[in-house]
JSON list of C-alpha atoms in Angstrom, two decimals:
[
{"chain": "I", "resi": 68, "resn": "GLN", "atom": "CA", "xyz": [16.97, 24.41, 14.13]},
{"chain": "I", "resi": 69, "resn": "GLN", "atom": "CA", "xyz": [16.97, 22.96, 17.62]},
{"chain": "I", "resi": 70, "resn": "GLN", "atom": "CA", "xyz": [19.34, 20.11, 16.86]},
{"chain": "I", "resi": 71, "resn": "VAL", "atom": "CA", "xyz": [22.82, 19.57, 18.20]},
{"chain": "I", "resi": 72, "resn": "LYS", "atom": "CA", "xyz": [24.81, 17.05, 16.18]},
{"chain": "I", "resi": 73, "resn": "GLN", "atom": "CA", "xyz": [27.63, 15.18, 17.91]},
{"chain": "I", "resi": 74, "resn": "SER", "atom": "CA", "xyz": [30.33, 12.93, 16.52]},
{"chain": "I", "resi": 75, "resn": "PRO", "atom": "CA", "xyz": [31.78, 10.38, 16.70]},
{"chain": "I", "resi": 76, "resn": "GLN", "atom": "CA", "xyz": [29.26, 8.03, 18.30]},
{"chain": "I", "resi": 77, "resn": "SER", "atom": "CA", "xyz": [32.08, 6.04, 19.89]},
{"chain": "I", "resi": 78, "resn": "LEU", "atom": "CA", "xyz": [35.79, 6.55, 20.35]},
{"chain": "I", "resi": 79, "resn": "ILE", "atom": "CA", "xyz": [38.64, 4.34, 21.48]},
{"chain": "I", "resi": 80, "resn": "VAL", "atom": "CA", "xyz": [41.87, 6.01, 22.57]},
{"chain": "I", "resi": 81, "resn": "GLN", "atom": "CA", "xyz": [45.06, 4.70, 24.09]},
{"chain": "I", "resi": 82, "resn": "LYS", "atom": "CA", "xyz": [46.06, 5.91, 27.54]},
{"chain": "I", "resi": 83, "resn": "GLY", "atom": "CA", "xyz": [47.96, 9.18, 27.20]},
{"chain": "I", "resi": 84, "resn": "GLY", "atom": "CA", "xyz": [46.37, 10.03, 23.88]},
{"chain": "I", "resi": 85, "resn": "ILE", "atom": "CA", "xyz": [44.11, 12.93, 22.92]},
{"chain": "I", "resi": 86, "resn": "SER", "atom": "CA", "xyz": [40.35, 12.38, 22.71]},
{"chain": "I", "resi": 87, "resn": "ILE", "atom": "CA", "xyz": [38.43, 14.76, 20.47]},
{"chain": "I", "resi": 88, "resn": "ILE", "atom": "CA", "xyz": [34.64, 15.00, 20.27]},
{"chain": "I", "resi": 89, "resn": "ASN", "atom": "CA", "xyz": [32.89, 17.40, 17.94]},
{"chain": "I", "resi": 90, "resn": "CYS", "atom": "CA", "xyz": [29.51, 19.12, 18.01]},
{"chain": "I", "resi": 91, "resn": "ALA", "atom": "CA", "xyz": [27.61, 21.38, 15.64]},
{"chain": "I", "resi": 92, "resn": "TYR", "atom": "CA", "xyz": [24.55, 23.47, 16.35]},
{"chain": "I", "resi": 93, "resn": "GLU", "atom": "CA", "xyz": [22.06, 25.35, 14.21]},
{"chain": "I", "resi": 94, "resn": "ASN", "atom": "CA", "xyz": [20.30, 27.89, 16.39]},
{"chain": "I", "resi": 95, "resn": "THR", "atom": "CA", "xyz": [22.33, 31.10, 16.55]},
{"chain": "I", "resi": 96, "resn": "ALA", "atom": "CA", "xyz": [20.36, 32.15, 19.64]},
{"chain": "I", "resi": 97, "resn": "PHE", "atom": "CA", "xyz": [22.20, 29.54, 21.70]},
{"chain": "I", "resi": 98, "resn": "ASP", "atom": "CA", "xyz": [24.73, 31.20, 23.98]},
{"chain": "I", "resi": 99, "resn": "TYR", "atom": "CA", "xyz": [25.73, 28.52, 26.43]},
{"chain": "I", "resi": 100, "resn": "PHE", "atom": "CA", "xyz": [27.57, 25.33, 25.47]},
{"chain": "I", "resi": 101, "resn": "PRO", "atom": "CA", "xyz": [28.27, 22.80, 28.24]},
{"chain": "I", "resi": 102, "resn": "TRP", "atom": "CA", "xyz": [29.76, 19.34, 28.12]},
{"chain": "I", "resi": 103, "resn": "TYR", "atom": "CA", "xyz": [28.42, 16.64, 30.41]},
{"chain": "I", "resi": 104, "resn": "GLN", "atom": "CA", "xyz": [30.12, 13.40, 31.45]},
{"chain": "I", "resi": 105, "resn": "GLN", "atom": "CA", "xyz": [28.08, 10.33, 32.32]},
{"chain": "I", "resi": 106, "resn": "PHE", "atom": "CA", "xyz": [29.38, 7.15, 33.94]},
{"chain": "I", "resi": 107, "resn": "PRO", "atom": "CA", "xyz": [27.34, 3.92, 33.77]},
{"chain": "I", "resi": 108, "resn": "GLY", "atom": "CA", "xyz": [24.46, 3.92, 36.23]},
{"chain": "I", "resi": 109, "resn": "LYS", "atom": "CA", "xyz": [24.88, 7.62, 37.03]},
{"chain": "I", "resi": 110, "resn": "GLY", "atom": "CA", "xyz": [23.33, 10.84, 35.89]},
{"chain": "I", "resi": 111, "resn": "PRO", "atom": "CA", "xyz": [25.19, 13.23, 33.59]},
{"chain": "I", "resi": 112, "resn": "ALA", "atom": "CA", "xyz": [27.44, 15.70, 35.42]},
{"chain": "I", "resi": 113, "resn": "LEU", "atom": "CA", "xyz": [28.70, 19.05, 34.18]},
{"chain": "I", "resi": 114, "resn": "LEU", "atom": "CA", "xyz": [32.31, 18.80, 33.03]},
{"chain": "I", "resi": 115, "resn": "ILE", "atom": "CA", "xyz": [33.10, 22.14, 31.43]},
{"chain": "I", "resi": 116, "resn": "ALA", "atom": "CA", "xyz": [31.18, 24.89, 29.67]},
{"chain": "I", "resi": 117, "resn": "ILE", "atom": "CA", "xyz": [31.82, 27.84, 27.38]},
{"chain": "I", "resi": 118, "resn": "ARG", "atom": "CA", "xyz": [30.04, 31.02, 26.29]},
{"chain": "I", "resi": 119, "resn": "PRO", "atom": "CA", "xyz": [30.37, 32.25, 22.68]},
{"chain": "I", "resi": 120, "resn": "ASP", "atom": "CA", "xyz": [32.40, 35.33, 23.60]},
{"chain": "I", "resi": 121, "resn": "VAL", "atom": "CA", "xyz": [35.57, 33.20, 23.95]},
{"chain": "I", "resi": 122, "resn": "SER", "atom": "CA", "xyz": [37.11, 30.74, 21.50]},
{"chain": "I", "resi": 123, "resn": "GLU", "atom": "CA", "xyz": [38.69, 28.41, 24.03]},
{"chain": "I", "resi": 124, "resn": "LYS", "atom": "CA", "xyz": [38.31, 27.35, 27.64]},
{"chain": "I", "resi": 125, "resn": "LYS", "atom": "CA", "xyz": [40.65, 25.04, 29.48]},
{"chain": "I", "resi": 126, "resn": "GLU", "atom": "CA", "xyz": [40.15, 23.27, 32.79]},
{"chain": "I", "resi": 127, "resn": "GLY", "atom": "CA", "xyz": [42.91, 20.83, 33.63]},
{"chain": "I", "resi": 128, "resn": "ARG", "atom": "CA", "xyz": [43.12, 18.21, 30.88]},
{"chain": "I", "resi": 129, "resn": "PHE", "atom": "CA", "xyz": [39.80, 19.28, 29.35]},
{"chain": "I", "resi": 130, "resn": "THR", "atom": "CA", "xyz": [39.56, 22.02, 26.71]},
{"chain": "I", "resi": 131, "resn": "ILE", "atom": "CA", "xyz": [36.60, 23.34, 24.76]},
{"chain": "I", "resi": 132, "resn": "SER", "atom": "CA", "xyz": [37.32, 24.95, 21.40]},
{"chain": "I", "resi": 133, "resn": "PHE", "atom": "CA", "xyz": [34.54, 27.13, 20.03]},
{"chain": "I", "resi": 134, "resn": "ASN", "atom": "CA", "xyz": [34.08, 28.37, 16.46]},
{"chain": "I", "resi": 135, "resn": "LYS", "atom": "CA", "xyz": [31.15, 30.77, 16.37]},
{"chain": "I", "resi": 136, "resn": "SER", "atom": "CA", "xyz": [31.17, 31.40, 12.62]},
{"chain": "I", "resi": 137, "resn": "ALA", "atom": "CA", "xyz": [31.10, 27.67, 11.87]},
{"chain": "I", "resi": 138, "resn": "LYS", "atom": "CA", "xyz": [28.63, 26.99, 14.69]},
{"chain": "I", "resi": 139, "resn": "GLN", "atom": "CA", "xyz": [30.86, 24.22, 15.97]},
{"chain": "I", "resi": 140, "resn": "PHE", "atom": "CA", "xyz": [32.53, 23.37, 19.24]},
{"chain": "I", "resi": 141, "resn": "SER", "atom": "CA", "xyz": [34.67, 20.49, 20.39]},
{"chain": "I", "resi": 142, "resn": "LEU", "atom": "CA", "xyz": [35.97, 18.83, 23.54]},
{"chain": "I", "resi": 143, "resn": "HIS", "atom": "CA", "xyz": [39.61, 17.86, 23.75]},
{"chain": "I", "resi": 144, "resn": "ILE", "atom": "CA", "xyz": [40.78, 15.52, 26.51]},
{"chain": "I", "resi": 145, "resn": "MET", "atom": "CA", "xyz": [44.55, 15.62, 26.80]},
{"chain": "I", "resi": 146, "resn": "ASP", "atom": "CA", "xyz": [46.53, 12.74, 28.30]},
{"chain": "I", "resi": 147, "resn": "SER", "atom": "CA", "xyz": [43.40, 10.57, 28.31]},
{"chain": "I", "resi": 148, "resn": "GLN", "atom": "CA", "xyz": [43.15, 8.15, 31.24]},
{"chain": "I", "resi": 149, "resn": "PRO", "atom": "CA", "xyz": [41.15, 4.93, 31.72]},
{"chain": "I", "resi": 150, "resn": "GLY", "atom": "CA", "xyz": [39.12, 6.81, 34.35]},
{"chain": "I", "resi": 151, "resn": "ASP", "atom": "CA", "xyz": [37.92, 9.15, 31.57]},
{"chain": "I", "resi": 152, "resn": "SER", "atom": "CA", "xyz": [36.03, 6.23, 30.00]},
{"chain": "I", "resi": 153, "resn": "ALA", "atom": "CA", "xyz": [32.42, 7.44, 29.99]},
{"chain": "I", "resi": 154, "resn": "THR", "atom": "CA", "xyz": [29.75, 8.86, 27.72]},
{"chain": "I", "resi": 155, "resn": "TYR", "atom": "CA", "xyz": [30.17, 12.53, 26.86]},
{"chain": "I", "resi": 156, "resn": "PHE", "atom": "CA", "xyz": [27.35, 14.82, 25.82]},
{"chain": "I", "resi": 157, "resn": "CYS", "atom": "CA", "xyz": [27.62, 18.25, 24.32]},
{"chain": "I", "resi": 158, "resn": "ALA", "atom": "CA", "xyz": [24.67, 20.56, 24.79]},
{"chain": "I", "resi": 159, "resn": "ALA", "atom": "CA", "xyz": [23.49, 23.99, 23.77]},
{"chain": "I", "resi": 160, "resn": "GLY", "atom": "CA", "xyz": [21.03, 26.39, 25.28]},
{"chain": "I", "resi": 161, "resn": "GLY", "atom": "CA", "xyz": [20.00, 29.93, 25.97]},
{"chain": "I", "resi": 162, "resn": "SER", "atom": "CA", "xyz": [20.80, 32.06, 28.98]},
{"chain": "I", "resi": 163, "resn": "GLY", "atom": "CA", "xyz": [18.64, 32.33, 32.00]},
{"chain": "I", "resi": 164, "resn": "ASN", "atom": "CA", "xyz": [17.32, 30.02, 34.62]},
{"chain": "I", "resi": 165, "resn": "THR", "atom": "CA", "xyz": [14.53, 28.60, 32.49]},
{"chain": "I", "resi": 166, "resn": "GLY", "atom": "CA", "xyz": [16.50, 28.05, 29.32]},
{"chain": "I", "resi": 167, "resn": "LYS", "atom": "CA", "xyz": [16.38, 24.44, 28.25]},
{"chain": "I", "resi": 168, "resn": "LEU", "atom": "CA", "xyz": [19.40, 22.48, 27.07]},
{"chain": "I", "resi": 169, "resn": "ILE", "atom": "CA", "xyz": [19.43, 20.56, 23.81]},
{"chain": "I", "resi": 170, "resn": "PHE", "atom": "CA", "xyz": [21.78, 17.60, 24.05]},
{"chain": "I", "resi": 171, "resn": "GLY", "atom": "CA", "xyz": [23.87, 15.95, 21.37]},
{"chain": "I", "resi": 172, "resn": "GLN", "atom": "CA", "xyz": [23.57, 12.22, 20.75]},
{"chain": "I", "resi": 173, "resn": "GLY", "atom": "CA", "xyz": [26.46, 11.33, 23.06]},
{"chain": "I", "resi": 174, "resn": "THR", "atom": "CA", "xyz": [29.92, 9.82, 22.50]},
{"chain": "I", "resi": 175, "resn": "THR", "atom": "CA", "xyz": [31.03, 6.70, 24.31]},
{"chain": "I", "resi": 176, "resn": "LEU", "atom": "CA", "xyz": [34.74, 7.03, 25.06]},
{"chain": "I", "resi": 177, "resn": "GLN", "atom": "CA", "xyz": [36.90, 4.06, 25.95]},
{"chain": "I", "resi": 178, "resn": "VAL", "atom": "CA", "xyz": [40.47, 4.73, 27.04]},
{"chain": "I", "resi": 179, "resn": "LYS", "atom": "CA", "xyz": [42.60, 1.61, 26.83]},
{"chain": "I", "resi": 180, "resn": "PRO", "atom": "CA", "xyz": [45.39, 1.12, 29.40]},
{"chain": "M", "resi": 199, "resn": "ASP", "atom": "CA", "xyz": [23.71, 14.98, 51.12]},
{"chain": "M", "resi": 200, "resn": "THR", "atom": "CA", "xyz": [22.50, 13.97, 47.65]},
{"chain": "M", "resi": 201, "resn": "ALA", "atom": "CA", "xyz": [21.68, 17.12, 45.70]},
{"chain": "M", "resi": 202, "resn": "VAL", "atom": "CA", "xyz": [19.02, 15.66, 43.40]},
{"chain": "M", "resi": 203, "resn": "SER", "atom": "CA", "xyz": [17.49, 12.40, 44.57]},
{"chain": "M", "resi": 204, "resn": "GLN", "atom": "CA", "xyz": [14.92, 10.36, 42.71]},
{"chain": "M", "resi": 205, "resn": "THR", "atom": "CA", "xyz": [13.05, 7.21, 43.66]},
{"chain": "M", "resi": 206, "resn": "PRO", "atom": "CA", "xyz": [12.74, 4.46, 42.80]},
{"chain": "M", "resi": 207, "resn": "LYS", "atom": "CA", "xyz": [16.02, 3.66, 41.07]},
{"chain": "M", "resi": 208, "resn": "TYR", "atom": "CA", "xyz": [14.48, 0.69, 39.26]},
{"chain": "M", "resi": 209, "resn": "LEU", "atom": "CA", "xyz": [10.91, 0.03, 38.14]},
{"chain": "M", "resi": 210, "resn": "VAL", "atom": "CA", "xyz": [9.75, -3.13, 36.42]},
{"chain": "M", "resi": 211, "resn": "THR", "atom": "CA", "xyz": [6.09, -3.30, 35.51]},
{"chain": "M", "resi": 212, "resn": "GLN", "atom": "CA", "xyz": [3.55, -4.69, 33.08]},
{"chain": "M", "resi": 213, "resn": "MET", "atom": "CA", "xyz": [2.07, -2.89, 30.11]},
{"chain": "M", "resi": 214, "resn": "GLY", "atom": "CA", "xyz": [-1.04, -0.95, 31.01]},
{"chain": "M", "resi": 215, "resn": "ASN", "atom": "CA", "xyz": [-0.03, -0.26, 34.60]},
{"chain": "M", "resi": 216, "resn": "ASP", "atom": "CA", "xyz": [0.39, 3.19, 36.16]},
{"chain": "M", "resi": 217, "resn": "LYS", "atom": "CA", "xyz": [3.62, 4.20, 37.89]},
{"chain": "M", "resi": 218, "resn": "SER", "atom": "CA", "xyz": [5.16, 7.25, 39.55]},
{"chain": "M", "resi": 219, "resn": "ILE", "atom": "CA", "xyz": [8.70, 8.51, 40.00]},
{"chain": "M", "resi": 220, "resn": "LYS", "atom": "CA", "xyz": [9.52, 11.05, 42.68]},
{"chain": "M", "resi": 221, "resn": "CYS", "atom": "CA", "xyz": [12.26, 13.67, 42.69]},
{"chain": "M", "resi": 222, "resn": "GLU", "atom": "CA", "xyz": [13.57, 16.04, 45.33]},
{"chain": "M", "resi": 223, "resn": "GLN", "atom": "CA", "xyz": [16.37, 18.60, 45.23]},
{"chain": "M", "resi": 224, "resn": "ASN", "atom": "CA", "xyz": [18.07, 20.32, 48.15]},
{"chain": "M", "resi": 225, "resn": "LEU", "atom": "CA", "xyz": [20.03, 22.85, 46.09]},
{"chain": "M", "resi": 226, "resn": "GLY", "atom": "CA", "xyz": [17.54, 25.66, 46.46]},
{"chain": "M", "resi": 227, "resn": "HIS", "atom": "CA", "xyz": [17.06, 25.77, 42.68]},
{"chain": "M", "resi": 228, "resn": "ASP", "atom": "CA", "xyz": [13.92, 27.28, 41.21]},
{"chain": "M", "resi": 229, "resn": "THR", "atom": "CA", "xyz": [13.74, 25.10, 38.09]},
{"chain": "M", "resi": 230, "resn": "MET", "atom": "CA", "xyz": [13.34, 21.35, 37.79]},
{"chain": "M", "resi": 231, "resn": "TYR", "atom": "CA", "xyz": [13.19, 19.05, 34.79]},
{"chain": "M", "resi": 232, "resn": "TRP", "atom": "CA", "xyz": [12.40, 15.57, 33.61]},
{"chain": "M", "resi": 233, "resn": "TYR", "atom": "CA", "xyz": [14.61, 14.13, 30.88]},
{"chain": "M", "resi": 234, "resn": "LYS", "atom": "CA", "xyz": [14.20, 10.77, 29.15]},
{"chain": "M", "resi": 235, "resn": "GLN", "atom": "CA", "xyz": [17.26, 8.76, 28.07]},
{"chain": "M", "resi": 236, "resn": "ASP", "atom": "CA", "xyz": [16.51, 6.02, 25.57]},
{"chain": "M", "resi": 237, "resn": "SER", "atom": "CA", "xyz": [18.40, 2.82, 24.87]},
{"chain": "M", "resi": 238, "resn": "LYS", "atom": "CA", "xyz": [20.77, 4.72, 22.54]},
{"chain": "M", "resi": 239, "resn": "LYS", "atom": "CA", "xyz": [21.56, 7.11, 25.43]},
{"chain": "M", "resi": 240, "resn": "PHE", "atom": "CA", "xyz": [19.85, 10.03, 23.73]},
{"chain": "M", "resi": 241, "resn": "LEU", "atom": "CA", "xyz": [18.76, 12.62, 26.32]},
{"chain": "M", "resi": 242, "resn": "LYS", "atom": "CA", "xyz": [15.53, 14.44, 25.57]},
{"chain": "M", "resi": 243, "resn": "ILE", "atom": "CA", "xyz": [13.78, 17.00, 27.72]},
{"chain": "M", "resi": 244, "resn": "MET", "atom": "CA", "xyz": [10.20, 16.20, 28.63]},
{"chain": "M", "resi": 245, "resn": "PHE", "atom": "CA", "xyz": [9.07, 18.86, 31.11]},
{"chain": "M", "resi": 246, "resn": "SER", "atom": "CA", "xyz": [10.35, 21.80, 33.06]},
{"chain": "M", "resi": 247, "resn": "TYR", "atom": "CA", "xyz": [8.88, 23.57, 36.08]},
{"chain": "M", "resi": 248, "resn": "ASN", "atom": "CA", "xyz": [9.92, 26.93, 37.47]},
{"chain": "M", "resi": 249, "resn": "ASN", "atom": "CA", "xyz": [8.69, 27.65, 40.98]},
{"chain": "M", "resi": 250, "resn": "LYS", "atom": "CA", "xyz": [5.92, 25.04, 40.63]},
{"chain": "M", "resi": 251, "resn": "GLU", "atom": "CA", "xyz": [4.76, 26.38, 37.25]},
{"chain": "M", "resi": 252, "resn": "LEU", "atom": "CA", "xyz": [5.04, 24.36, 34.06]},
{"chain": "M", "resi": 253, "resn": "ILE", "atom": "CA", "xyz": [7.25, 26.23, 31.60]},
{"chain": "M", "resi": 254, "resn": "ILE", "atom": "CA", "xyz": [8.38, 23.56, 29.13]},
{"chain": "M", "resi": 255, "resn": "ASN", "atom": "CA", "xyz": [6.18, 20.78, 27.84]},
{"chain": "M", "resi": 256, "resn": "GLU", "atom": "CA", "xyz": [7.76, 19.00, 24.92]},
{"chain": "M", "resi": 257, "resn": "THR", "atom": "CA", "xyz": [5.78, 16.67, 22.68]},
{"chain": "M", "resi": 258, "resn": "VAL", "atom": "CA", "xyz": [5.01, 14.09, 25.32]},
{"chain": "M", "resi": 259, "resn": "PRO", "atom": "CA", "xyz": [1.91, 11.84, 25.38]},
{"chain": "M", "resi": 260, "resn": "ASN", "atom": "CA", "xyz": [-0.86, 12.87, 27.77]},
{"chain": "M", "resi": 261, "resn": "ARG", "atom": "CA", "xyz": [-0.20, 9.67, 29.69]},
{"chain": "M", "resi": 262, "resn": "PHE", "atom": "CA", "xyz": [2.74, 11.49, 31.27]},
{"chain": "M", "resi": 263, "resn": "SER", "atom": "CA", "xyz": [1.73, 13.96, 33.95]},
{"chain": "M", "resi": 264, "resn": "PRO", "atom": "CA", "xyz": [4.25, 15.90, 35.99]},
{"chain": "M", "resi": 265, "resn": "LYS", "atom": "CA", "xyz": [3.36, 17.47, 39.32]},
{"chain": "M", "resi": 266, "resn": "SER", "atom": "CA", "xyz": [5.33, 19.95, 41.38]},
{"chain": "M", "resi": 267, "resn": "PRO", "atom": "CA", "xyz": [3.91, 20.36, 44.90]},
{"chain": "M", "resi": 268, "resn": "ASP", "atom": "CA", "xyz": [6.68, 22.84, 45.76]},
{"chain": "M", "resi": 269, "resn": "LYS", "atom": "CA", "xyz": [9.83, 24.07, 44.07]},
{"chain": "M", "resi": 270, "resn": "ALA", "atom": "CA", "xyz": [11.96, 21.36, 45.69]},
{"chain": "M", "resi": 271, "resn": "HIS", "atom": "CA", "xyz": [9.88, 18.48, 44.38]},
{"chain": "M", "resi": 272, "resn": "LEU", "atom": "CA", "xyz": [8.89, 17.30, 40.91]},
{"chain": "M", "resi": 273, "resn": "ASN", "atom": "CA", "xyz": [7.10, 14.00, 40.42]},
{"chain": "M", "resi": 274, "resn": "LEU", "atom": "CA", "xyz": [6.26, 12.15, 37.23]},
{"chain": "M", "resi": 275, "resn": "HIS", "atom": "CA", "xyz": [3.20, 9.96, 36.90]},
{"chain": "M", "resi": 276, "resn": "ILE", "atom": "CA", "xyz": [2.78, 7.69, 33.90]},
{"chain": "M", "resi": 277, "resn": "ASN", "atom": "CA", "xyz": [-0.57, 6.12, 33.03]},
{"chain": "M", "resi": 278, "resn": "SER", "atom": "CA", "xyz": [-1.22, 3.08, 30.86]},
{"chain": "M", "resi": 279, "resn": "LEU", "atom": "CA", "xyz": [2.44, 2.20, 30.41]},
{"chain": "M", "resi": 280, "resn": "GLU", "atom": "CA", "xyz": [3.60, 1.05, 26.98]},
{"chain": "M", "resi": 281, "resn": "LEU", "atom": "CA", "xyz": [6.66, -0.92, 25.89]},
{"chain": "M", "resi": 282, "resn": "GLY", "atom": "CA", "xyz": [8.13, 2.22, 24.33]},
{"chain": "M", "resi": 283, "resn": "ASP", "atom": "CA", "xyz": [8.13, 3.95, 27.70]},
{"chain": "M", "resi": 284, "resn": "SER", "atom": "CA", "xyz": [11.03, 1.75, 28.79]},
{"chain": "M", "resi": 285, "resn": "ALA", "atom": "CA", "xyz": [13.93, 4.14, 29.39]},
{"chain": "M", "resi": 286, "resn": "VAL", "atom": "CA", "xyz": [15.93, 5.86, 32.08]},
{"chain": "M", "resi": 287, "resn": "TYR", "atom": "CA", "xyz": [14.18, 8.94, 33.42]},
{"chain": "M", "resi": 288, "resn": "PHE", "atom": "CA", "xyz": [16.37, 11.65, 34.86]},
{"chain": "M", "resi": 289, "resn": "CYS", "atom": "CA", "xyz": [15.27, 14.42, 37.13]},
{"chain": "M", "resi": 290, "resn": "ALA", "atom": "CA", "xyz": [17.39, 17.57, 37.12]},
{"chain": "M", "resi": 291, "resn": "SER", "atom": "CA", "xyz": [17.37, 20.99, 38.68]},
{"chain": "M", "resi": 292, "resn": "SER", "atom": "CA", "xyz": [19.08, 24.17, 37.60]},
{"chain": "M", "resi": 293, "resn": "GLY", "atom": "CA", "xyz": [20.33, 27.37, 39.05]},
{"chain": "M", "resi": 294, "resn": "LEU", "atom": "CA", "xyz": [22.16, 30.32, 37.61]},
{"chain": "M", "resi": 295, "resn": "ALA", "atom": "CA", "xyz": [25.93, 30.31, 37.91]},
{"chain": "M", "resi": 296, "resn": "HIS", "atom": "CA", "xyz": [27.84, 33.56, 38.39]},
{"chain": "M", "resi": 297, "resn": "SER", "atom": "CA", "xyz": [28.38, 33.57, 34.63]},
{"chain": "M", "resi": 298, "resn": "GLY", "atom": "CA", "xyz": [24.62, 33.67, 34.09]},
{"chain": "M", "resi": 299, "resn": "ALA", "atom": "CA", "xyz": [24.66, 30.18, 32.65]},
{"chain": "M", "resi": 300, "resn": "ASN", "atom": "CA", "xyz": [21.95, 27.65, 33.43]},
{"chain": "M", "resi": 301, "resn": "VAL", "atom": "CA", "xyz": [23.77, 24.79, 35.20]},
{"chain": "M", "resi": 302, "resn": "LEU", "atom": "CA", "xyz": [21.86, 21.52, 35.36]},
{"chain": "M", "resi": 303, "resn": "THR", "atom": "CA", "xyz": [22.39, 19.02, 38.16]},
{"chain": "M", "resi": 304, "resn": "PHE", "atom": "CA", "xyz": [21.02, 15.57, 37.41]},
{"chain": "M", "resi": 305, "resn": "GLY", "atom": "CA", "xyz": [19.78, 12.82, 39.68]},
{"chain": "M", "resi": 306, "resn": "ALA", "atom": "CA", "xyz": [21.05, 9.25, 39.32]},
{"chain": "M", "resi": 307, "resn": "GLY", "atom": "CA", "xyz": [18.13, 8.20, 37.16]},
{"chain": "M", "resi": 308, "resn": "SER", "atom": "CA", "xyz": [15.17, 5.83, 37.41]},
{"chain": "M", "resi": 309, "resn": "ARG", "atom": "CA", "xyz": [15.30, 2.87, 35.04]},
{"chain": "M", "resi": 310, "resn": "LEU", "atom": "CA", "xyz": [11.80, 1.92, 33.92]},
{"chain": "M", "resi": 311, "resn": "THR", "atom": "CA", "xyz": [11.25, -1.44, 32.24]},
{"chain": "M", "resi": 312, "resn": "VAL", "atom": "CA", "xyz": [7.84, -2.19, 30.81]},
{"chain": "M", "resi": 313, "resn": "LEU", "atom": "CA", "xyz": [7.18, -5.88, 30.07]}
]
């Protein structure tokens, strides 16, 4: 019940294309769903996050779509750029300062010029 | 200016040795974590401390012992290192955003290689 399943494991997209990464969770107590971006040799960094009271959140070229009934959420990267090439992790957790995050398995995105 | 800093960045050691990784955050956060990232990049929480008190202890061998001397520091000591301990260990800290969400800030990682 603590798992977060992420797909695909890897993704290759042409520059200017749309990258889509999907995640599914099991625990209905989760109420915070962030996406983290990790470049080689660096730690993961928060990219965008959503709470379950909205179905979509957009920040620049990055959009999270959230489907509470299906317990699924996805990251869309519009107009993908080579600089977006990184590993992306979805995560889920509870509210509060001590709530731990459960991470998905990660998706390695390569954007070809 | 680094928000979460951990040292050393690289550790190469023999099986059976003991090693420590240190972490410090200057964000004023109350909660700190250790995460382990394996060769498949899977991130798994190991420990969490809130104001120097252990609040999360996942299924981690007793050879791993975290210590938090104050809320800005969280160290990880590993005894009797095994080959399977080879991984990247990330320290993180968290604070509440205005939304009430728990925002994690990660360090750059410490890559441990056990030979």
